[in-house]
GROMACS .gro file of C-alpha atoms in nm:
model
  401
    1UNK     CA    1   0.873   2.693   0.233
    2UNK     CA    2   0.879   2.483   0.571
    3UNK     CA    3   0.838   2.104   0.485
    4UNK     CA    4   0.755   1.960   0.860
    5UNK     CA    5   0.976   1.644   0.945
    6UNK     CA    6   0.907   1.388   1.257
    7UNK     CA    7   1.234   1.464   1.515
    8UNK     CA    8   1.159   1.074   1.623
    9UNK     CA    9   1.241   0.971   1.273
   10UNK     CA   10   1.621   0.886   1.233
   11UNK     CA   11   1.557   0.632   0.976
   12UNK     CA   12   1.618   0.843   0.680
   13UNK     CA   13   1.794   0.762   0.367
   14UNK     CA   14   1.871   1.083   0.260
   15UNK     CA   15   1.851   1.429   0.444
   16UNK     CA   16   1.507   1.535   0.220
   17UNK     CA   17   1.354   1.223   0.227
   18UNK     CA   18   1.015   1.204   0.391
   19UNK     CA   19   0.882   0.941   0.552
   20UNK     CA   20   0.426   0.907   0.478
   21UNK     CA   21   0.163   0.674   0.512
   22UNK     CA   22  -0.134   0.770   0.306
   23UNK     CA   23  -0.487   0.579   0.408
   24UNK     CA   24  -0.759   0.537   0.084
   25UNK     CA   25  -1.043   0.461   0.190
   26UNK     CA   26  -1.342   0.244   0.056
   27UNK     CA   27  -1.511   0.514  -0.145
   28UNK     CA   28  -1.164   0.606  -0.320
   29UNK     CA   29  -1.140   0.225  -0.419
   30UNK     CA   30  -1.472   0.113  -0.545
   31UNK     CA   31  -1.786   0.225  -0.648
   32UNK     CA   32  -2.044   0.265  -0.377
   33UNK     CA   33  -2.335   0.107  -0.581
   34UNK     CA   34  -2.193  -0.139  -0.849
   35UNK     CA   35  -1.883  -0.249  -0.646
   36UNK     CA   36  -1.699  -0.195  -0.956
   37UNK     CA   37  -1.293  -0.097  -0.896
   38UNK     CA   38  -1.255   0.261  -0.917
   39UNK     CA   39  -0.949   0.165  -1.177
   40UNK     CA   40  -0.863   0.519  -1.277
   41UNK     CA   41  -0.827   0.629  -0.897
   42UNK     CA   42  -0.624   0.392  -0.842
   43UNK     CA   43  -0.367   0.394  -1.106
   44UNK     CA   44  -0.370   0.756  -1.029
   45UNK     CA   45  -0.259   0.676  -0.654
   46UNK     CA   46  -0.035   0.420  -0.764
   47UNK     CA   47   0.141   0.694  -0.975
   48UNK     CA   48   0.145   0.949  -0.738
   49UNK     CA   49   0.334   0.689  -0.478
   50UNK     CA   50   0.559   0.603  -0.758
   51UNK     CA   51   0.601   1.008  -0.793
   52UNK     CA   52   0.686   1.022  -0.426
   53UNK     CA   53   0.985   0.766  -0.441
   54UNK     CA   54   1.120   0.887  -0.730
   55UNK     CA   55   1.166   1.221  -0.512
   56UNK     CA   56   1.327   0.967  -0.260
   57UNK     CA   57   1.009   0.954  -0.011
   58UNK     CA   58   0.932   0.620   0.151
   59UNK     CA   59   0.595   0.520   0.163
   60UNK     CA   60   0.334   0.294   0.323
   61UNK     CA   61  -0.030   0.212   0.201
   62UNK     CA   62  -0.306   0.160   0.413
   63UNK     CA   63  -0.592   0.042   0.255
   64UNK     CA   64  -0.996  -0.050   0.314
   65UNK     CA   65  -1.217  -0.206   0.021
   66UNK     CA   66  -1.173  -0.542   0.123
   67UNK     CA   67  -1.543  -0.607   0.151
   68UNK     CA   68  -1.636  -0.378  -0.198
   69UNK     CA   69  -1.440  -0.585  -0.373
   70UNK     CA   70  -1.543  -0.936  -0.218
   71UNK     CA   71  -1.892  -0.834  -0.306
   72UNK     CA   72  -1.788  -0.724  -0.653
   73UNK     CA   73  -1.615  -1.064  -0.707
   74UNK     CA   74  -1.951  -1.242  -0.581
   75UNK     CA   75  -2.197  -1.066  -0.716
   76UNK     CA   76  -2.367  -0.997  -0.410
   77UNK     CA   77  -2.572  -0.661  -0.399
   78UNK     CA   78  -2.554  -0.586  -0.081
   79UNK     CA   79  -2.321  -0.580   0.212
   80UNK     CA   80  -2.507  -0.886   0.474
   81UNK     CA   81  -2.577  -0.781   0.816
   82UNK     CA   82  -2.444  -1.129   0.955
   83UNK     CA   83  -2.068  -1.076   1.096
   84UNK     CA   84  -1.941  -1.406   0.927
   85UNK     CA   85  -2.076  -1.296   0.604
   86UNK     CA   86  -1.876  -1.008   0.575
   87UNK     CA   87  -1.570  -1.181   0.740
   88UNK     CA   88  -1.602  -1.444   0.426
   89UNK     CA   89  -1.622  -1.139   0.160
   90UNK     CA   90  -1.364  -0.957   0.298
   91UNK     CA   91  -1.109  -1.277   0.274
   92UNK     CA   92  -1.254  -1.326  -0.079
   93UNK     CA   93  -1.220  -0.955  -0.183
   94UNK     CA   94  -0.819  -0.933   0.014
   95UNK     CA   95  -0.676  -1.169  -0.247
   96UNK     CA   96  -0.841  -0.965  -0.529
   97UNK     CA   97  -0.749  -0.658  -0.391
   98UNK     CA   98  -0.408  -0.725  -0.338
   99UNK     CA   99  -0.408  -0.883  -0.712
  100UNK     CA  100  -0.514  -0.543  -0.838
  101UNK     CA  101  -0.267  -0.371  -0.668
  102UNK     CA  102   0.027  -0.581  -0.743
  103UNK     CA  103  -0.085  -0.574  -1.127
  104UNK     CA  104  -0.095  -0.184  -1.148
  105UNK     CA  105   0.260  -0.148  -0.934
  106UNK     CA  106   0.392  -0.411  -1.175
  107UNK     CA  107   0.358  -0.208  -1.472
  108UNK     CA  108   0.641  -0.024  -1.310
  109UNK     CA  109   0.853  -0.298  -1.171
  110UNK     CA  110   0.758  -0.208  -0.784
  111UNK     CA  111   0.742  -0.460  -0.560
  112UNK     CA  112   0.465  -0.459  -0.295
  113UNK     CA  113   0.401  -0.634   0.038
  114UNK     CA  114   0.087  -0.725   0.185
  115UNK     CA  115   0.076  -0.693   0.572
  116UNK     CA  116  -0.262  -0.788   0.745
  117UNK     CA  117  -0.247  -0.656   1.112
  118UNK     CA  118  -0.477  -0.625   1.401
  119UNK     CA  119  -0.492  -0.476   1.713
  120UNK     CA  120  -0.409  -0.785   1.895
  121UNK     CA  121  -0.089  -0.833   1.677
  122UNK     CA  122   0.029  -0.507   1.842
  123UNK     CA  123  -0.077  -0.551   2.180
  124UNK     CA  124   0.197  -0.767   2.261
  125UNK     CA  125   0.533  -0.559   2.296
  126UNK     CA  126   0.745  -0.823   2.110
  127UNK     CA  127   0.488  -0.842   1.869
  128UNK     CA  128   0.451  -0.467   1.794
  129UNK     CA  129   0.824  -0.476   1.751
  130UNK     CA  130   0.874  -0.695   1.498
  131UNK     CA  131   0.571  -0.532   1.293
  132UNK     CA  132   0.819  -0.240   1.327
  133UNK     CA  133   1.133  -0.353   1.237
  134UNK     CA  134   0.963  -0.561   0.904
  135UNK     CA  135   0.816  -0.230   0.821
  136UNK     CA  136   1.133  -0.077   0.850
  137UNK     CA  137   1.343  -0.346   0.633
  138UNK     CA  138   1.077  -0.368   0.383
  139UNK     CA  139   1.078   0.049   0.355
  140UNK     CA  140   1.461  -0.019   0.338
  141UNK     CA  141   1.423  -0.271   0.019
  142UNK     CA  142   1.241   0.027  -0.144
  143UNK     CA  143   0.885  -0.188  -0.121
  144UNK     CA  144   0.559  -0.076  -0.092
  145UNK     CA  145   0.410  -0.197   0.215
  146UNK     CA  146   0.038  -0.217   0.183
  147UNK     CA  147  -0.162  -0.255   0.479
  148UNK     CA  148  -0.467  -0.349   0.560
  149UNK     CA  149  -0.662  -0.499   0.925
  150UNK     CA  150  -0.745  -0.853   0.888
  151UNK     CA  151  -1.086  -0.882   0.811
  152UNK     CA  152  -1.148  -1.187   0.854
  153UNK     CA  153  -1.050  -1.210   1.207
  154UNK     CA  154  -1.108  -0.843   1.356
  155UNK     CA  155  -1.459  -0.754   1.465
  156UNK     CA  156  -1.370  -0.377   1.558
  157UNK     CA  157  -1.244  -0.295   1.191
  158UNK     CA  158  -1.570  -0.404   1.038
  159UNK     CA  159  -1.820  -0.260   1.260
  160UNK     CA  160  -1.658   0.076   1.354
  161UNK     CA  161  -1.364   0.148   1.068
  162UNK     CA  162  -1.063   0.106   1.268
  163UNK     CA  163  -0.879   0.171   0.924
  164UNK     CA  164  -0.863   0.532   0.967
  165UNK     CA  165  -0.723   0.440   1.335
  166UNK     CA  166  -0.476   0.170   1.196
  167UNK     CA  167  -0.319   0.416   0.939
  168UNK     CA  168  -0.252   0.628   1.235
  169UNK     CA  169  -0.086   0.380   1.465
  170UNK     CA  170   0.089   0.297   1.127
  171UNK     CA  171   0.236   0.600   1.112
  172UNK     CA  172   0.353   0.603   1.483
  173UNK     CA  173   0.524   0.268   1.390
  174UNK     CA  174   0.737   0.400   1.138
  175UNK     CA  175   0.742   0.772   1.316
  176UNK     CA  176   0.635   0.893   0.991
  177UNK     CA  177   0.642   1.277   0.895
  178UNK     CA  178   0.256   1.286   0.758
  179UNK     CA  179  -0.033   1.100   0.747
  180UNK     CA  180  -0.287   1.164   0.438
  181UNK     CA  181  -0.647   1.028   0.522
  182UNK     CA  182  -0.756   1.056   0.161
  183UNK     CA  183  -1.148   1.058   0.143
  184UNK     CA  184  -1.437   1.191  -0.059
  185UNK     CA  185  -1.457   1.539   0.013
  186UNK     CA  186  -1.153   1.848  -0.002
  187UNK     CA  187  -1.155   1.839   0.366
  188UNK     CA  188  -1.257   1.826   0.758
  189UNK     CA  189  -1.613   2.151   0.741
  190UNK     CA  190  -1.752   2.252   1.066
  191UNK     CA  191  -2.075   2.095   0.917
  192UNK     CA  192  -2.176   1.841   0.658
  193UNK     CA  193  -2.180   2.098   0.390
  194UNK     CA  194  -2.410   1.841   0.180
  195UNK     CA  195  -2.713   1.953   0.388
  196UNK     CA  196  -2.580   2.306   0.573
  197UNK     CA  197  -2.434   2.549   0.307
  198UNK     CA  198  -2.282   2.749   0.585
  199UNK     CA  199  -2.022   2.518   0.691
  200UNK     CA  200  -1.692   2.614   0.696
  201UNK     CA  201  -1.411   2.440   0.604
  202UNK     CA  202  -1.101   2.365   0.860
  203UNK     CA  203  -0.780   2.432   0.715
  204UNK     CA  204  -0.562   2.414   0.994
  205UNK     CA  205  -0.600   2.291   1.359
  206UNK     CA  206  -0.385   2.275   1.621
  207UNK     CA  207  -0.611   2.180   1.939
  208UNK     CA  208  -0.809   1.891   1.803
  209UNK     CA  209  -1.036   1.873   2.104
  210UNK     CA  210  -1.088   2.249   2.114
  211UNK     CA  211  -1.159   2.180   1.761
  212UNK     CA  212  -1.435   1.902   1.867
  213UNK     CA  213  -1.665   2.189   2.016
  214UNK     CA  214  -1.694   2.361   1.748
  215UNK     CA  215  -1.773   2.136   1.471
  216UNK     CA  216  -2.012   1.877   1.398
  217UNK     CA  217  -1.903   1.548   1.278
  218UNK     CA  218  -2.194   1.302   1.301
  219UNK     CA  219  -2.190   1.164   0.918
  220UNK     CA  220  -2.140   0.797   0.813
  221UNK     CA  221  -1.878   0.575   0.597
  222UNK     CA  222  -2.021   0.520   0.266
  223UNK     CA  223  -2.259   0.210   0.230
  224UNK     CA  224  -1.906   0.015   0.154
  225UNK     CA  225  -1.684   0.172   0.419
  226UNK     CA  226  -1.690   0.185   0.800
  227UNK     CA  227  -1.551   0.522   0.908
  228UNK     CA  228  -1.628   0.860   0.852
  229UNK     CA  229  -1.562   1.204   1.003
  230UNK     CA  230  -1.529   1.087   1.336
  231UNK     CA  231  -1.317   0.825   1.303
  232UNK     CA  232  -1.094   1.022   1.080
  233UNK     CA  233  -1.073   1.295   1.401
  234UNK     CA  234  -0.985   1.032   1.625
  235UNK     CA  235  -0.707   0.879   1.408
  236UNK     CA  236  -0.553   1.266   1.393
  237UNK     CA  237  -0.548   1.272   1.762
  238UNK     CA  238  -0.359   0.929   1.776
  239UNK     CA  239  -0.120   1.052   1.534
  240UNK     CA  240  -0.063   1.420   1.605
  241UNK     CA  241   0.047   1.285   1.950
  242UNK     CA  242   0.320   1.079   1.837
  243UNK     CA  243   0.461   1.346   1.600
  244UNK     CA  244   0.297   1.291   1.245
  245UNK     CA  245   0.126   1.574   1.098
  246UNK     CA  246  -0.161   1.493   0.967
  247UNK     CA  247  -0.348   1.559   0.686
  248UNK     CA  248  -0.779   1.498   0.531
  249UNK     CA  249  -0.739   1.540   0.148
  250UNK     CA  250  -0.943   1.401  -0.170
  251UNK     CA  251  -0.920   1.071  -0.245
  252UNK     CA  252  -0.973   1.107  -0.621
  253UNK     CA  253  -0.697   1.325  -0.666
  254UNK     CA  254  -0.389   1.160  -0.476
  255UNK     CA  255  -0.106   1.418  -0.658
  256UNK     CA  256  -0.222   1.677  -0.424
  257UNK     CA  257  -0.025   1.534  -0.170
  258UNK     CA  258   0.293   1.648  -0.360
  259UNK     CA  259   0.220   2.032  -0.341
  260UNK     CA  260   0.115   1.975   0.043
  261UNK     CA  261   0.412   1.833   0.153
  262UNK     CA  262   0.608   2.102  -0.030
  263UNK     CA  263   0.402   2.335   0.170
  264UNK     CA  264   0.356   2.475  -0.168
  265UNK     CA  265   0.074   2.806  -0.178
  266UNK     CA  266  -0.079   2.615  -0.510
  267UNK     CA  267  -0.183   2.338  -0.302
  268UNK     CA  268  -0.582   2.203  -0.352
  269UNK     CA  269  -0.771   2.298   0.030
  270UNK     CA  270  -0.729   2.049   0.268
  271UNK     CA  271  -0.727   2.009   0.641
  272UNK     CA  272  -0.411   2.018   0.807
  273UNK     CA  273  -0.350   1.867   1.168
  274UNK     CA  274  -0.053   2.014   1.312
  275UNK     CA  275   0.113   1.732   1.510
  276UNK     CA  276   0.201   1.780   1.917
  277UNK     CA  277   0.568   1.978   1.953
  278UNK     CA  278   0.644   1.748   2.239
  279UNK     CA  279   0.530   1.392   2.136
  280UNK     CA  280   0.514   1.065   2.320
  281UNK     CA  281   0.793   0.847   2.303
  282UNK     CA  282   0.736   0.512   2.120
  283UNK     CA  283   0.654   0.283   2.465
  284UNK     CA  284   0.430   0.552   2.577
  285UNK     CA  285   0.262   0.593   2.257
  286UNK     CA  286   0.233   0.194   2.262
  287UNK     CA  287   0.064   0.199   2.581
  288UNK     CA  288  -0.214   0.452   2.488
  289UNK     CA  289  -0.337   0.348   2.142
  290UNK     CA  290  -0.104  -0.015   2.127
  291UNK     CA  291  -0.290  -0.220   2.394
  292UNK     CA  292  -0.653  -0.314   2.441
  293UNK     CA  293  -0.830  -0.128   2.780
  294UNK     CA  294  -0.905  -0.431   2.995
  295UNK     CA  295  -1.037  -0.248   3.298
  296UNK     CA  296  -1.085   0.074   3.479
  297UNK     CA  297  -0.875   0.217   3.802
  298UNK     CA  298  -1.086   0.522   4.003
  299UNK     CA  299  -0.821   0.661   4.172
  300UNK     CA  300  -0.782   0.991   4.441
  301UNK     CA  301  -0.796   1.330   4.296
  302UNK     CA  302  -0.472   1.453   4.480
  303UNK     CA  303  -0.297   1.150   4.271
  304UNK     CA  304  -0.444   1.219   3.935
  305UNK     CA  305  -0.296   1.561   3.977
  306UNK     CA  306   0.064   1.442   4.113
  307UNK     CA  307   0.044   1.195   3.773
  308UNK     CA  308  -0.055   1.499   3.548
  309UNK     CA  309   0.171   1.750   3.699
  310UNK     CA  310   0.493   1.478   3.711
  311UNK     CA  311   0.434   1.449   3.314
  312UNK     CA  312   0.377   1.837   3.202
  313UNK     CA  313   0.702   1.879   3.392
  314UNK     CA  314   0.927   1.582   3.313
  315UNK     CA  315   0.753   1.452   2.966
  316UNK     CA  316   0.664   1.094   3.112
  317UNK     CA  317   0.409   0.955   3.342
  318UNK     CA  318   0.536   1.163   3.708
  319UNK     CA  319   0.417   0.901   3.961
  320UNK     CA  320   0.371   0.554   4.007
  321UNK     CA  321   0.014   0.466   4.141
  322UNK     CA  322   0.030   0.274   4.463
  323UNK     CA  323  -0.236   0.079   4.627
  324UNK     CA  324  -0.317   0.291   4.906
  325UNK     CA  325  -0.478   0.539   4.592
  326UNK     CA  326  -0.709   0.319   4.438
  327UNK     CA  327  -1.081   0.418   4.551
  328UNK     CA  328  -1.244   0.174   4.309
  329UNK     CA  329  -1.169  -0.094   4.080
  330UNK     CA  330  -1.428  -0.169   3.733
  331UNK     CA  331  -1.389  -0.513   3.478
  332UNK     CA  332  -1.217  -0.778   3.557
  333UNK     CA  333  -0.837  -0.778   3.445
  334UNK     CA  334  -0.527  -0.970   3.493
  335UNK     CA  335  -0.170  -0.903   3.556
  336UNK     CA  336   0.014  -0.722   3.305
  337UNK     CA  337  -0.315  -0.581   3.092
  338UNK     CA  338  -0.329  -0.266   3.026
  339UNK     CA  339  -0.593  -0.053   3.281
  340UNK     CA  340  -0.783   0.322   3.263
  341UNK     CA  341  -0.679   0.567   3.524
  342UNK     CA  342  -0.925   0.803   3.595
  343UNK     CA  343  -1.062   1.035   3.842
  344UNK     CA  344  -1.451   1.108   3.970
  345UNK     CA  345  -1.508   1.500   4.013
  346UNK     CA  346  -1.881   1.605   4.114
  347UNK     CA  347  -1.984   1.930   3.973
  348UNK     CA  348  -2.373   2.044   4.074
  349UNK     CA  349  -2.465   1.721   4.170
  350UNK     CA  350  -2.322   1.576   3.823
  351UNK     CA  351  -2.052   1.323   3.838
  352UNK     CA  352  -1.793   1.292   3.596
  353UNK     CA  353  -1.508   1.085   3.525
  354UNK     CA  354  -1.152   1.210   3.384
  355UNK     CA  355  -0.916   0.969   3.234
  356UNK     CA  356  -0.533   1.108   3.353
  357UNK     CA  357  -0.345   0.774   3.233
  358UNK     CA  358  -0.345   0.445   3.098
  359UNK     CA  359  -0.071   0.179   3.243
  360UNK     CA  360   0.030  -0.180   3.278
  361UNK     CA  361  -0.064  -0.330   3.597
  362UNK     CA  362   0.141  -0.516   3.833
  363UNK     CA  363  -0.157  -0.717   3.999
  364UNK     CA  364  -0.511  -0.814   3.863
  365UNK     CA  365  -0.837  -0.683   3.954
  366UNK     CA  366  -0.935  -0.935   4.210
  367UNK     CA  367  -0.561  -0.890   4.420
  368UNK     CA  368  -0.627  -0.473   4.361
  369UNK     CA  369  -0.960  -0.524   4.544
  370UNK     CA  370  -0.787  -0.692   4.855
  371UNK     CA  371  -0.507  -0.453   4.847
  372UNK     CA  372  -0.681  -0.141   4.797
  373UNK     CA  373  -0.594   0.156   5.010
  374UNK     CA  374  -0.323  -0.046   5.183
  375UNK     CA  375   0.020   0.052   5.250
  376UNK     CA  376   0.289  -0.059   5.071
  377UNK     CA  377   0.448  -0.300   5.306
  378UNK     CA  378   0.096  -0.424   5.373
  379UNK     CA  379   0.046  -0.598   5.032
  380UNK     CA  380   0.202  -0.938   5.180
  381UNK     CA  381  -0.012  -0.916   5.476
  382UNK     CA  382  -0.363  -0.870   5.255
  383UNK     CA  383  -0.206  -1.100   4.991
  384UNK     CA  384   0.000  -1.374   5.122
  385UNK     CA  385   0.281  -1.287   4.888
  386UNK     CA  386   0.394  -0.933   4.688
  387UNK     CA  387   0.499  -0.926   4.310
  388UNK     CA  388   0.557  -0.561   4.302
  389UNK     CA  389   0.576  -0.220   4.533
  390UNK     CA  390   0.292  -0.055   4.329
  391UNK     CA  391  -0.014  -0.127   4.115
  392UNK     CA  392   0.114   0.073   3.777
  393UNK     CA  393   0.497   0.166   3.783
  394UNK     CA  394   0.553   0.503   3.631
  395UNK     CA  395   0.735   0.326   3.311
  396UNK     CA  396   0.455   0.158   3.255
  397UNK     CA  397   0.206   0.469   3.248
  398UNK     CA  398   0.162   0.668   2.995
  399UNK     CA  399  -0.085   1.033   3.065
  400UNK     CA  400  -0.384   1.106   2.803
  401UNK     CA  401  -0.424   1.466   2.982
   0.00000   0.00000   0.00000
């Protein structure tokens, strides 16, 4: 048996131990029509976490249900359309929700933590740091972490179920070995197989965006949740690339994960995301899926390649970008945001653009527009003044191709 194990992960108490995050999701947590707690799937994950340390695993819990249970504990019917109405239920259902859990981990003398994150919190390096390193000490004091985007604040989690994409830039944080997106059905199916009984289910996948081509994931969250299919593909992507296999299994039955992390032949089906043999360090990894896209660089074909080819040979970002490459500049953006690079090819009249790279620029939109196509000991003639030789330094890129 082969039990897979993150090379970025050095924190490790003992040689076996295993480092996972495992996301539940809404549907796992409450009931999709009464907004009652789902009490005996949750004692049952609480177990199976309390299963996992015992075998000397450290664990984080990222969690949804916010909102079910705010609605549960107001006796509203329905989730409201208005934004500030579900902001409201979700910091109403938070403190019950985090009640719930700290009553079933009690009956076992396990501490929990409650950390409330969003993606501004990480966008700032110092910032994402120290969510690391309290991660890391609370993982250390043999707590459960439970984590959960704050609601009340974040408009992205609500409307598009950025859960499934914070449990994977979880597990980059703490370079876990796995991530387990528990949900309502065995697995990832080339097809809803609700409505097509001949889709197939996906046991293993390697190439997620070969993968994309030949499935169909266009289903919903449940009424409570935000995500779905999709969101759970992207989150696998995120993760796979900075080392953490990933893993779609059944919410209602949590002690599967034991088996599948065993690599045990028993195990119940699931889908199983192999994650990238040469993953991106943690600053690169920051820079992709870390920091909010402010803006858009078009830059020259010839450079896109240089950029791709520097990074399939070295690992990092090959080039820096330099003004004298930029053809065209979109959004407005200031210094030290983080920017698209991307490249226009025209194919039968159809034009398409290719993002290469994402980086942290040295100048902001409006300077990149004067400076464009200039030489590099031109910037102080176009500019008055020059804060750096190039528009993205190569440390500060990171390649998507």
């Amino acid at each position: 048996m082969v039990v897979y194990r993150n090379a970025q992960n050095t924190h490790r108490p003992t040689k076996s131990s295993l480092t996972l995050v495992i996301k539940v999701g809404t549907s796992s947590i409450c009931d999709e029509k009464t907004h009652y707690p789902l009490l005996g799937n949750l004692s049952r994950i609480v177990e199976t976490i309390l299963e996992l340390k015992r075998k000397g695993h450290r664990i984080v819990l990222v969690t949804s249900a916010a909102v079910g249970t705010g609605l549960r504990r107001l006796n509203l019917n329905e989730k409201p359309k208005k934004l500030a109405a579900v902001q409201a239920i979700a910091a109403v259902g938070q403190g019950r929700l985090m009640s719930m859990y700290d009553d079933l981990f009690g009956q076992f003398n396990q501490p929990v933590a409650q950390i409330l994150l969003t993606r501004n919190d990480l966008a700032d390096r110092s910032q994402y740091l120290n969510a690391v390193n309290c991660l890391e000490q609370l993982l250390d004091m043999g707590v459960v972490p439970i984590v959960n985007e704050n609601d009340t604040i974040s408009v992205s989690e609500i409307k598009f179920g950025d859960n499934d994409t914070l449990s994977a830039i979880t597990a980059g944080m703490v370079k876990a070995d796995y991530l387990f997106l528990m949900t309502d059905v065995d697995c990832l199916y080339t097809d809803n197989p609700r409505s097509n009984p001949n889709a197939r289910p996906v046991l293993v996948c390697e190439d997620i965006e070969a993968l994309r081509e030949e499935i169909t994931v266009t289903t919903p969250g449940s009424a409570l949740g935000t995500g779905g299919m999709v969101t759970k593909l992207v989150a696998a992507d995120l993760a796979t690339a900075a080392g953490v296999t990933t893993v779609i299994a059944r919410g209602s039955t949590p002690e599967s994960i034991l088996p599948i992390i065993a690599d045990d032949k028993s195990a119940p089906m699931h889908t199983r995301f192999v994650a990238k043999p040469q993953p991106l360090i943690d600053r690169k990894w920051w820079i992709l899926h870390g920091l909010h896209t402010a803006g858009t660089i078009v830059i020259d074909t010839d450079v896109g390649e240089a950029i791709a080819d520097g990074a399939a040979r070295s690992g990092s970002s090959g080039a820096s970008l330099f003004a004298g490459a930029v053809a065209k500049v979109e959004g407005n953006f200031v210094e030290h945001q983080a920017v698209r690079l991307v490249v226009q090819h025209t194919d039968n009249g159809v034009t398409d653009f290719v993002t290469v790279a994402k980086g942290i620029v040295n100048y902001s939109s409006a300077e990149i527009v004067r400076i464009m196509h200039a030489r590099e000991s031109d910037i102080i003639d176009s500019l008055g003044y020059k804060d750096a030789n190039c528009i993205i330094h190569r440390d500060n890129m990171a390649t998507s191709l």
